C-alpha cells in the first residue's frame, strides 16, 4: 500500500496582504458622523428599546443598519472613538491637501 500526503500547491496559497490595516466596512449613509448626533441617536434608540420597538423598526426609522443601531445602543464608547479617529484622520488629510497660506512670499 502506498501512503499519500496532501499538500497545497504554492499557486493556491493566498498572497500576503499588502495593507496591514484591517478592512473597515463602510457605514450606512444615515450613520452619525459627529459625536453629538451619535449620542442623540443612542439616547433615542434606548428610549425606543424601552418602549419595546424592534431593532428592525429602529434601523428603518434612522436609515441605518440593524447592527449599527445595536452598536450605538450597546457600545457607544467604541463608536465615539471610531468617529474621533475618522475626524482626526480627515483633518490631517485636509491639512496636507491645503497649502499653508500667509507665509508672506
CSV table of N, CA and C in Angstrom, one decimal:
chain,number,residue,atom,x,y,z
A,1,UNK,N,0.8,-1.2,0.0
A,1,UNK,CA,0.0,0.0,0.0
A,1,UNK,C,0.9,1.2,0.0
A,2,UNK,N,0.4,2.2,-0.8
A,2,UNK,CA,1.2,3.5,-0.8
A,2,UNK,C,0.5,4.5,0.1
A,3,UNK,N,1.3,5.3,0.7
A,3,UNK,CA,0.8,6.3,1.6
A,3,UNK,C,0.9,7.7,0.9
A,4,UNK,N,-0.2,8.4,0.8
A,4,UNK,CA,-0.3,9.6,0.1
A,4,UNK,C,-0.4,10.8,1.2
A,5,UNK,N,0.3,11.8,0.9
A,5,UNK,CA,0.1,13.0,1.7
A,5,UNK,C,-0.3,14.2,0.8
A,6,UNK,N,-1.2,15.0,1.3
A,6,UNK,CA,-1.7,16.0,0.5
A,6,UNK,C,-1.1,17.4,0.9
A,7,UNK,N,-0.7,18.1,0.0
A,7,UNK,CA,-0.2,19.5,0.3
A,7,UNK,C,-0.8,20.5,-0.6
A,8,UNK,N,-0.8,21.7,-0.2
A,8,UNK,CA,-1.3,22.8,-1.1
A,8,UNK,C,-0.2,23.2,-2.1
A,9,UNK,N,-0.6,23.4,-3.3
A,9,UNK,CA,0.3,23.9,-4.3
A,9,UNK,C,0.6,25.3,-4.0
A,10,UNK,N,1.8,25.8,-4.2
A,10,UNK,CA,2.2,27.2,-3.9
A,10,UNK,C,1.3,28.2,-4.6
A,11,UNK,N,0.8,27.8,-5.8
A,11,UNK,CA,-0.1,28.8,-6.5
A,11,UNK,C,-1.4,28.9,-5.8
A,12,UNK,N,-1.8,28.0,-5.0
A,12,UNK,CA,-3.1,28.1,-4.3
A,12,UNK,C,-3.1,28.9,-3.0
A,13,UNK,N,-1.9,29.2,-2.5
A,13,UNK,CA,-1.7,29.9,-1.3
A,13,UNK,C,-2.2,31.4,-1.5
A,14,UNK,N,-2.8,31.9,-0.6
A,14,UNK,CA,-3.3,33.3,-0.7
A,14,UNK,C,-2.1,34.2,-0.6
A,15,UNK,N,-2.0,35.3,-1.4
A,15,UNK,CA,-0.9,36.2,-1.3
A,15,UNK,C,-1.0,37.0,0.0
A,16,UNK,N,0.2,37.4,0.4
A,16,UNK,CA,0.2,38.2,1.7
A,16,UNK,C,-0.5,39.6,1.4
A,17,UNK,N,-1.2,40.0,2.4
A,17,UNK,CA,-1.9,41.3,2.3
A,17,UNK,C,-0.9,42.4,2.2
A,18,UNK,N,-1.1,43.3,1.3
A,18,UNK,CA,-0.2,44.5,1.2
A,18,UNK,C,-0.5,45.6,2.2
A,19,UNK,N,-1.8,45.6,2.6
A,19,UNK,CA,-2.2,46.6,3.6
A,19,UNK,C,-2.4,45.9,4.9
A,20,UNK,N,-1.6,46.3,5.9
A,20,UNK,CA,-1.7,45.6,7.2
A,20,UNK,C,-3.0,46.1,8.0
A,21,UNK,N,-3.6,47.1,7.6
A,21,UNK,CA,-4.8,47.6,8.3
A,21,UNK,C,-6.0,46.7,8.0
A,22,UNK,N,-6.8,46.4,9.0
A,22,UNK,CA,-8.0,45.6,8.7
A,22,UNK,C,-8.9,46.3,7.8
A,23,UNK,N,-9.7,45.6,7.0
A,23,UNK,CA,-10.7,46.2,6.1
A,23,UNK,C,-11.8,46.7,7.0
A,24,UNK,N,-12.2,47.9,6.8
A,24,UNK,CA,-13.3,48.5,7.6
A,24,UNK,C,-14.5,48.6,6.7
A,25,UNK,N,-15.6,48.0,7.2
A,25,UNK,CA,-16.8,48.1,6.4
A,25,UNK,C,-17.4,49.5,6.4
A,26,UNK,N,-17.9,49.9,5.3
A,26,UNK,CA,-18.5,51.3,5.2
A,26,UNK,C,-19.8,51.3,6.1
A,27,UNK,N,-20.0,52.4,6.7
A,27,UNK,CA,-21.3,52.6,7.4
A,27,UNK,C,-22.4,53.0,6.5
A,28,UNK,N,-23.6,52.9,7.0
A,28,UNK,CA,-24.7,53.4,6.2
A,28,UNK,C,-24.7,54.9,6.0
A,29,UNK,N,-25.3,55.4,5.0
A,29,UNK,CA,-25.3,56.9,4.8
A,29,UNK,C,-25.9,57.6,6.0
A,30,UNK,N,-26.9,57.0,6.7
A,30,UNK,CA,-27.5,57.7,7.9
A,30,UNK,C,-26.7,57.6,9.2
A,31,UNK,N,-25.6,56.8,9.2
A,31,UNK,CA,-24.8,56.6,10.4
A,31,UNK,C,-24.2,57.9,10.8
A,32,UNK,N,-24.3,58.3,12.1
A,32,UNK,CA,-23.8,59.6,12.5
A,32,UNK,C,-22.3,59.8,12.3
A,33,UNK,N,-21.9,61.0,11.9
A,33,UNK,CA,-20.5,61.3,11.7
A,33,UNK,C,-20.0,62.3,12.8
A,34,UNK,N,-20.9,62.7,13.7
A,34,UNK,CA,-20.4,63.6,14.7
A,34,UNK,C,-20.8,63.0,16.1
A,35,UNK,N,-20.1,63.4,17.1
A,35,UNK,CA,-20.3,62.9,18.4
A,35,UNK,C,-21.6,63.3,19.0
A,36,UNK,N,-22.1,64.5,18.7
A,36,UNK,CA,-23.4,64.9,19.3
A,36,UNK,C,-24.5,64.1,18.7
A,37,UNK,N,-24.4,63.9,17.4
A,37,UNK,CA,-25.5,63.2,16.7
A,37,UNK,C,-25.5,61.7,17.2
A,38,UNK,N,-24.3,61.1,17.3
A,38,UNK,CA,-24.2,59.8,17.8
A,38,UNK,C,-24.8,59.6,19.2
A,39,UNK,N,-24.5,60.5,20.1
A,39,UNK,CA,-25.1,60.5,21.4
A,39,UNK,C,-26.7,60.6,21.4
A,40,UNK,N,-27.1,61.5,20.5
A,40,UNK,CA,-28.6,61.7,20.4
A,40,UNK,C,-29.3,60.5,19.8
A,41,UNK,N,-28.6,59.9,18.8
A,41,UNK,CA,-29.2,58.6,18.3
A,41,UNK,C,-29.2,57.5,19.3
A,42,UNK,N,-28.1,57.4,20.1
A,42,UNK,CA,-28.1,56.4,21.1
A,42,UNK,C,-29.2,56.6,22.2
A,43,UNK,N,-29.4,57.8,22.6
A,43,UNK,CA,-30.5,58.1,23.5
A,43,UNK,C,-31.9,57.7,23.0
A,44,UNK,N,-32.0,58.1,21.7
A,44,UNK,CA,-33.3,57.8,21.0
A,44,UNK,C,-33.5,56.3,20.9
A,45,UNK,N,-32.4,55.6,20.5
A,45,UNK,CA,-32.5,54.1,20.4
A,45,UNK,C,-32.9,53.5,21.7
A,46,UNK,N,-32.2,53.9,22.8
A,46,UNK,CA,-32.5,53.4,24.1
A,46,UNK,C,-34.0,53.6,24.5
A,47,UNK,N,-34.5,54.8,24.2
A,47,UNK,CA,-35.9,55.1,24.5
A,47,UNK,C,-36.8,54.2,23.7
A,48,UNK,N,-36.5,54.0,22.5
A,48,UNK,CA,-37.3,53.1,21.6
A,48,UNK,C,-37.3,51.7,22.1
A,49,UNK,N,-36.1,51.2,22.6
A,49,UNK,CA,-36.0,49.8,23.1
A,49,UNK,C,-36.7,49.7,24.4
A,50,UNK,N,-36.8,50.8,25.2
A,50,UNK,CA,-37.5,50.7,26.4
A,50,UNK,C,-39.0,50.6,26.1
A,51,UNK,N,-39.4,51.1,25.0
A,51,UNK,CA,-40.8,51.0,24.6
A,51,UNK,C,-41.1,49.7,23.7
A,52,UNK,N,-40.1,48.8,23.7
A,52,UNK,CA,-40.1,47.6,23.0
A,52,UNK,C,-40.3,47.7,21.5
A,53,UNK,N,-39.7,48.7,20.9
A,53,UNK,CA,-39.7,48.8,19.5
A,53,UNK,C,-38.6,47.8,18.9
A,54,UNK,N,-38.9,47.1,17.9
A,54,UNK,CA,-38.0,46.1,17.4
A,54,UNK,C,-36.8,46.8,16.7
A,55,UNK,N,-35.6,46.1,16.7
A,55,UNK,CA,-34.4,46.7,16.2
A,55,UNK,C,-34.6,47.1,14.7
A,56,UNK,N,-35.3,46.2,14.0
A,56,UNK,CA,-35.6,46.5,12.6
A,56,UNK,C,-36.3,47.8,12.3
A,57,UNK,N,-37.3,48.1,13.1
A,57,UNK,CA,-38.0,49.3,13.0
A,57,UNK,C,-37.2,50.5,13.4
A,58,UNK,N,-36.4,50.4,14.4
A,58,UNK,CA,-35.5,51.5,14.8
A,58,UNK,C,-34.5,51.8,13.6
A,59,UNK,N,-33.9,50.7,13.1
A,59,UNK,CA,-33.0,50.9,12.0
A,59,UNK,C,-33.6,51.5,10.8
A,60,UNK,N,-34.8,51.1,10.4
A,60,UNK,CA,-35.5,51.7,9.3
A,60,UNK,C,-35.8,53.2,9.5
A,61,UNK,N,-36.2,53.5,10.7
A,61,UNK,CA,-36.5,54.9,11.1
A,61,UNK,C,-35.3,55.8,11.0
A,62,UNK,N,-34.1,55.3,11.3
A,62,UNK,CA,-32.9,56.1,11.4
A,62,UNK,C,-32.1,56.0,10.1
A,63,UNK,N,-32.5,55.1,9.2
A,63,UNK,CA,-31.8,54.9,7.9
A,63,UNK,C,-30.4,54.3,8.2
A,64,UNK,N,-30.3,53.4,9.2
A,64,UNK,CA,-29.0,52.8,9.4
A,64,UNK,C,-29.3,51.3,9.5
A,65,UNK,N,-28.3,50.5,9.5
A,65,UNK,CA,-28.5,49.0,9.6
A,65,UNK,C,-28.8,48.6,11.0
A,66,UNK,N,-29.4,47.5,11.2
A,66,UNK,CA,-29.8,46.9,12.5
A,66,UNK,C,-28.6,46.8,13.4
A,67,UNK,N,-27.5,46.3,12.8
A,67,UNK,CA,-26.2,46.1,13.5
A,67,UNK,C,-25.7,47.5,14.0
A,68,UNK,N,-25.8,48.5,13.2
A,68,UNK,CA,-25.3,49.8,13.6
A,68,UNK,C,-26.1,50.4,14.7
A,69,UNK,N,-27.4,50.1,14.7
A,69,UNK,CA,-28.3,50.6,15.8
A,69,UNK,C,-27.9,49.9,17.1
A,70,UNK,N,-27.7,48.6,17.0
A,70,UNK,CA,-27.3,47.8,18.2
A,70,UNK,C,-25.9,48.3,18.7
A,71,UNK,N,-25.0,48.6,17.8
A,71,UNK,CA,-23.7,49.2,18.3
A,71,UNK,C,-23.9,50.5,18.9
A,72,UNK,N,-24.7,51.4,18.4
A,72,UNK,CA,-24.9,52.7,19.0
A,72,UNK,C,-25.5,52.5,20.4
A,73,UNK,N,-26.4,51.6,20.6
A,73,UNK,CA,-27.1,51.4,21.9
A,73,UNK,C,-26.2,50.7,22.9
A,74,UNK,N,-25.4,49.7,22.5
A,74,UNK,CA,-24.7,48.9,23.4
A,74,UNK,C,-23.2,49.2,23.5
A,75,UNK,N,-22.6,49.8,22.5
A,75,UNK,CA,-21.1,50.1,22.6
A,75,UNK,C,-20.9,51.5,22.0
A,76,UNK,N,-21.5,52.5,22.6
A,76,UNK,CA,-21.4,53.8,22.2
A,76,UNK,C,-20.0,54.4,22.3
A,77,UNK,N,-19.3,54.0,23.3
A,77,UNK,CA,-17.9,54.5,23.5
A,77,UNK,C,-17.0,54.1,22.3
A,78,UNK,N,-17.2,52.8,21.9
A,78,UNK,CA,-16.4,52.4,20.7
A,78,UNK,C,-16.8,53.2,19.5
A,79,UNK,N,-18.0,53.4,19.3
A,79,UNK,CA,-18.5,54.2,18.1
A,79,UNK,C,-17.9,55.6,18.2
A,80,UNK,N,-18.0,56.2,19.4
A,80,UNK,CA,-17.5,57.6,19.5
A,80,UNK,C,-16.0,57.6,19.3
A,81,UNK,N,-15.2,56.6,19.7
A,81,UNK,CA,-13.8,56.5,19.4
A,81,UNK,C,-13.5,56.4,17.9
A,82,UNK,N,-14.3,55.6,17.2
A,82,UNK,CA,-14.2,55.5,15.8
A,82,UNK,C,-14.5,56.8,15.1
A,83,UNK,N,-15.5,57.6,15.5
A,83,UNK,CA,-15.8,58.9,14.9
A,83,UNK,C,-14.7,59.8,15.2
A,84,UNK,N,-14.1,59.8,16.4
A,84,UNK,CA,-13.0,60.7,16.7
A,84,UNK,C,-11.8,60.4,15.8
A,85,UNK,N,-11.5,59.1,15.7
A,85,UNK,CA,-10.3,58.7,14.8
A,85,UNK,C,-10.6,59.2,13.4
A,86,UNK,N,-11.8,59.0,12.9
A,86,UNK,CA,-12.1,59.3,11.5
A,86,UNK,C,-12.0,60.8,11.3
A,87,UNK,N,-12.5,61.6,12.2
A,87,UNK,CA,-12.5,63.1,12.1
A,87,UNK,C,-11.1,63.6,12.2
A,88,UNK,N,-10.3,63.0,13.0
A,88,UNK,CA,-8.9,63.4,13.1
A,88,UNK,C,-8.1,63.0,11.9
A,89,UNK,N,-8.4,61.9,11.3
A,89,UNK,CA,-7.7,61.4,10.1
A,89,UNK,C,-8.1,62.4,8.9
A,90,UNK,N,-9.4,62.7,8.9
A,90,UNK,CA,-9.9,63.6,7.8
A,90,UNK,C,-9.2,65.0,8.0
A,91,UNK,N,-9.1,65.5,9.2
A,91,UNK,CA,-8.4,66.8,9.4
A,91,UNK,C,-7.0,66.7,9.0
A,92,UNK,N,-6.3,65.6,9.2
A,92,UNK,CA,-4.9,65.5,8.8
A,92,UNK,C,-4.8,65.5,7.3
A,93,UNK,N,-5.7,64.8,6.6
A,93,UNK,CA,-5.7,64.8,5.2
A,93,UNK,C,-6.0,66.2,4.6
A,94,UNK,N,-6.9,66.9,5.2
A,94,UNK,CA,-7.3,68.2,4.8
A,94,UNK,C,-6.1,69.2,4.9
A,95,UNK,N,-5.4,69.0,6.0
A,95,UNK,CA,-4.2,69.9,6.3
A,95,UNK,C,-3.1,69.6,5.2
A,96,UNK,N,-3.0,68.4,4.8
A,96,UNK,CA,-2.0,68.0,3.8
A,96,UNK,C,-2.4,68.5,2.4
A,97,UNK,N,-3.7,68.6,2.2
A,97,UNK,CA,-4.2,69.0,0.9
A,97,UNK,C,-4.1,70.5,0.7
A,98,UNK,N,-4.3,71.3,1.8
A,98,UNK,CA,-4.3,72.7,1.7
A,98,UNK,C,-2.9,73.2,1.9
A,99,UNK,N,-2.3,74.1,1.0
A,99,UNK,CA,-1.0,74.7,1.3
A,99,UNK,C,-1.2,75.7,2.4
A,100,UNK,N,-0.1,75.9,3.1
A,100,UNK,CA,-0.1,76.9,4.2
A,100,UNK,C,-0.1,78.3,3.5
A,101,UNK,N,-1.0,79.1,3.9
A,101,UNK,CA,-1.1,80.5,3.4
A,101,UNK,C,-0.6,81.5,4.3
A,102,UNK,N,-0.3,82.6,3.8
A,102,UNK,CA,0.1,83.7,4.7
A,102,UNK,C,1.6,83.7,5.1
A,103,UNK,N,2.4,83.0,4.3
A,103,UNK,CA,3.8,83.0,4.6
A,103,UNK,C,4.5,84.3,4.2
A,104,UNK,N,3.9,85.1,3.4
A,104,UNK,CA,4.5,86.4,3.0
A,104,UNK,C,5.5,86.2,1.9
A,105,UNK,N,5.3,85.2,1.1
A,105,UNK,CA,6.3,85.1,0.0
A,105,UNK,C,5.9,85.9,-1.2
